[in-house]
Short mmCIF file of C-alpha atoms in Angstrom, two decimals:
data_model
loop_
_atom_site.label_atom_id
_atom_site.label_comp_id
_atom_site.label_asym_id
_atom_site.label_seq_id
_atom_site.Cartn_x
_atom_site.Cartn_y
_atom_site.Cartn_z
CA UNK F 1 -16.13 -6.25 41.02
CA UNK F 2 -13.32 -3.81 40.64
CA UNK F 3 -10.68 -4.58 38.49
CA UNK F 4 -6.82 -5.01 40.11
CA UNK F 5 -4.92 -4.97 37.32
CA UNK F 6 -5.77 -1.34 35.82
CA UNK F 7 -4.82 0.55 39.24
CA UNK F 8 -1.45 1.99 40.21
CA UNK F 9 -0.06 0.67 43.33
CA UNK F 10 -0.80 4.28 45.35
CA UNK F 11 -4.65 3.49 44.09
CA UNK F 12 -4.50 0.33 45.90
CA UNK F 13 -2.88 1.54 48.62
CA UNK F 14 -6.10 3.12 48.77
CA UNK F 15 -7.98 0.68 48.42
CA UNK F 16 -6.55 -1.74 50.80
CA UNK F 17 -6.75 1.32 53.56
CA UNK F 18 -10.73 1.77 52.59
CA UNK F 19 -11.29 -1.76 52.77
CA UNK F 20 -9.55 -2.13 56.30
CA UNK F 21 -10.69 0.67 57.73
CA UNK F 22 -14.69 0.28 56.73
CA UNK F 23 -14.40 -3.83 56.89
CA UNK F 24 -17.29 -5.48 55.05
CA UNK F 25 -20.04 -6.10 57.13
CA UNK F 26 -23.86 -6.92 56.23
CA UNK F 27 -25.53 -3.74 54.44
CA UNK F 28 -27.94 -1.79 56.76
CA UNK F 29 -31.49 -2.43 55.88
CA UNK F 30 -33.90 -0.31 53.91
CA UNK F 31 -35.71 1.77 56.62
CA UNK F 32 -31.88 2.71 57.90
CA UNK F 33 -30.28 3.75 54.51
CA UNK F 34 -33.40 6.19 54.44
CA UNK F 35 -36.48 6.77 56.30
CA UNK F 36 -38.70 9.13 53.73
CA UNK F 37 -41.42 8.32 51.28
CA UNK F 38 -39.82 11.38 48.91
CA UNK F 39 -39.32 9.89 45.28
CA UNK F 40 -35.67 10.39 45.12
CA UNK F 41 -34.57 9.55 48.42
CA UNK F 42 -37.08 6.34 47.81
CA UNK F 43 -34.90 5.73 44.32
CA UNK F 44 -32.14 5.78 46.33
CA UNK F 45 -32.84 3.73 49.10
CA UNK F 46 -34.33 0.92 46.28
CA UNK F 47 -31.26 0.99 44.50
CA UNK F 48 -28.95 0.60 47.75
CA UNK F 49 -31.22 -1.73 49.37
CA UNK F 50 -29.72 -5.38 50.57
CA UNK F 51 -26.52 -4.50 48.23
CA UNK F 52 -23.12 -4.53 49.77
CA UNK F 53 -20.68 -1.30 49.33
CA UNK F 54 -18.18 -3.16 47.96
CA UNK F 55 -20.40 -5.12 45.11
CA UNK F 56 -21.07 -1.69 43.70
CA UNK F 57 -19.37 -0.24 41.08
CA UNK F 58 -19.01 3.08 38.65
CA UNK F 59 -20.96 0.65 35.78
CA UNK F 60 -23.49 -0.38 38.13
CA UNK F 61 -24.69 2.80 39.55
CA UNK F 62 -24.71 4.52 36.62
CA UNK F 63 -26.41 1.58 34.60
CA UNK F 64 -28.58 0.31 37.43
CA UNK F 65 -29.73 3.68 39.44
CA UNK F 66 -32.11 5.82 37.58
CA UNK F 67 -31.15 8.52 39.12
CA UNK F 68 -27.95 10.90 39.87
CA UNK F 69 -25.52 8.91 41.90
CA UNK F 70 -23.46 12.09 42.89
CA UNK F 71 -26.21 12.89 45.57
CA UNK F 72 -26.93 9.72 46.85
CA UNK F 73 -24.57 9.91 49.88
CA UNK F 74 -26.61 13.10 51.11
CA UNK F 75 -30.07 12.03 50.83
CA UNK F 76 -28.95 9.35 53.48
CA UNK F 77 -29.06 8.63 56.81
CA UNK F 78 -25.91 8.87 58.87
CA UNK F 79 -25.81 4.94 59.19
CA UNK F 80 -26.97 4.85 55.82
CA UNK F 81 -23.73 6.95 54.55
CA UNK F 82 -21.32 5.46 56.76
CA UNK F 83 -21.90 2.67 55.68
CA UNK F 84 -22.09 3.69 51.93
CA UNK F 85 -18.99 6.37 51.84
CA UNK F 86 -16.20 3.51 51.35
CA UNK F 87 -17.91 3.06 47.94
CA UNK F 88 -17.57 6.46 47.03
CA UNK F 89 -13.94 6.80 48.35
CA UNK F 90 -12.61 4.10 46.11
CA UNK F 91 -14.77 5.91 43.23
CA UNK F 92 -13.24 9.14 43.97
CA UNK F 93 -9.72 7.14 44.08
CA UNK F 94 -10.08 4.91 41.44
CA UNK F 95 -12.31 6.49 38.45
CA UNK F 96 -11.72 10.54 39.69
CA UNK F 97 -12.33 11.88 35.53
CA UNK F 98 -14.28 9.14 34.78
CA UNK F 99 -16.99 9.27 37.27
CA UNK F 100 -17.86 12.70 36.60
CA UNK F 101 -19.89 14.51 38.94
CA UNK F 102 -20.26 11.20 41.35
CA UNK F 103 -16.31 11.57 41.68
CA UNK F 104 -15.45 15.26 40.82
CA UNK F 105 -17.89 16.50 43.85
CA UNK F 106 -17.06 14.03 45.95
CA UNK F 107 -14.48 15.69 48.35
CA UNK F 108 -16.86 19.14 48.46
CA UNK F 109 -19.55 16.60 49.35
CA UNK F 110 -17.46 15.53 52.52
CA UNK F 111 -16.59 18.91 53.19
CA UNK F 112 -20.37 20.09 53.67
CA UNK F 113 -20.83 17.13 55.77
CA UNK F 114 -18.45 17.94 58.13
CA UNK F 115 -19.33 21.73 58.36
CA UNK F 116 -22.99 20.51 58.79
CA UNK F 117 -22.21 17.39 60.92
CA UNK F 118 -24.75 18.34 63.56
CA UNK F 119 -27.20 17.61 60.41
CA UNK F 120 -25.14 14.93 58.64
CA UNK F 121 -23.18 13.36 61.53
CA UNK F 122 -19.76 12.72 60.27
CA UNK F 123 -18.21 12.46 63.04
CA UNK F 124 -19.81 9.36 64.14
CA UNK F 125 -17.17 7.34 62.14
CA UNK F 126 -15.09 5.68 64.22
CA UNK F 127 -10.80 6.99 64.21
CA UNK F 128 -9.59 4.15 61.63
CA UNK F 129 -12.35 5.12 59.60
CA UNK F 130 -11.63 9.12 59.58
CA UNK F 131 -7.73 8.07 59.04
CA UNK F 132 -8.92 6.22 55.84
CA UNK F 133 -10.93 9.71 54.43
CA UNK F 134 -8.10 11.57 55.61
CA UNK F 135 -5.64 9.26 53.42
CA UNK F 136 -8.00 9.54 51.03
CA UNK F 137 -8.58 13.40 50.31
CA UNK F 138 -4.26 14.01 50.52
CA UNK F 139 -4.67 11.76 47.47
CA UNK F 140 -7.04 13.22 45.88
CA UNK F 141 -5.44 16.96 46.20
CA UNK F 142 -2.26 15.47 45.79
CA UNK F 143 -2.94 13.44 42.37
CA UNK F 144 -5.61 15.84 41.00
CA UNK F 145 -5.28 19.09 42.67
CA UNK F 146 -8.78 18.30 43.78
CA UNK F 147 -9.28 22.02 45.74
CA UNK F 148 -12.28 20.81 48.05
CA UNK F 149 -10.33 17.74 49.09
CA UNK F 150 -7.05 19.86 50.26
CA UNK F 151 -9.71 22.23 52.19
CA UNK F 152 -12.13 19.05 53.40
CA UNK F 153 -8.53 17.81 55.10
CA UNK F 154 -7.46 21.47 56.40
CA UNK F 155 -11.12 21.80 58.14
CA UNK F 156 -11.54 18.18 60.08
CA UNK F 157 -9.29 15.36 58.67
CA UNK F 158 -5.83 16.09 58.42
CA UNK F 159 -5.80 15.51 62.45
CA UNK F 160 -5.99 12.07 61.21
CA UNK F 161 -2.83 11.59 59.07
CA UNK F 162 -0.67 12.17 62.22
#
């Protein structure tokens, strides 16, 4: 579990607006998180199998996934990453320098998925859950100057922060 005490209170602000937003509901199963017999996409779907977004953490996916966690997200199915992408948010909020390439990316990640969301689907999250990105990437280019984030929110999001 993610530790409380080590975040600043705009962190969880974050976190509180992730969690409501995304709720915590039963984890899809392993045929909807990804439907391919490709070895990483099968790594992926193994390690993400049966486990709940929020039970995951930086330690765990880099100790218990074998392979690059910064991809992860894309190799999925939409329902797959839907339900996934609060995980990542709080990473992205929570351990941005730490979590490397899983974190650093992250905000060009959701830009790509938007600009491909006839591929990727995006825009099948419901409004509270766009709001919650939206909150998310103005705090990422706000508290790290994170470039991709500030352009993710220009291109799709920042109609949700109004």
């Amino acid at each position: 579990m993610r530790e409380h005490n080590s975040l600043s209170e705009a962190q969880l602000e974050m976190r509180s607006e992730v969690e409501l937003a995304f709720g915590k509901r039963n984890p899809p199963r392993a045929d909807e998180i990804i439907n391919t017999e490709f070895i990483e996409p099968t790594r992926i779907r193994n390690f993400f199998n049966g486990r709940a977004w929020w039970d995951i953490t930086l330690e765990v996916l880099w100790s218990d996934y074998s392979g690059g966690g910064s991809a992860c997200l894309s190799f999925m199915s939409p329902k797959g990453r839907n339900y996934y992408l609060p995980l990542y948010l709080l990473l992205a909020v929570e351990h941005y320098y730490k979590g490397d390439a899983v974190t650093l990316d992250f905000a060009s990640r959701l830009l790509m998925y938007a600009k491909d969301d006839h591929y990727y689907k995006i825009s099948t999250l419901n409004g509270e859950e766009m709001k919650a990105i939206a909150k998310v990437l103005r705090f990422l280019a706000s508290k790290y100057d994170d470039k991709y984030a500030q352009e993710a929110l220009d291109y799709i999001w920042k109609d949700y922060l109004q």
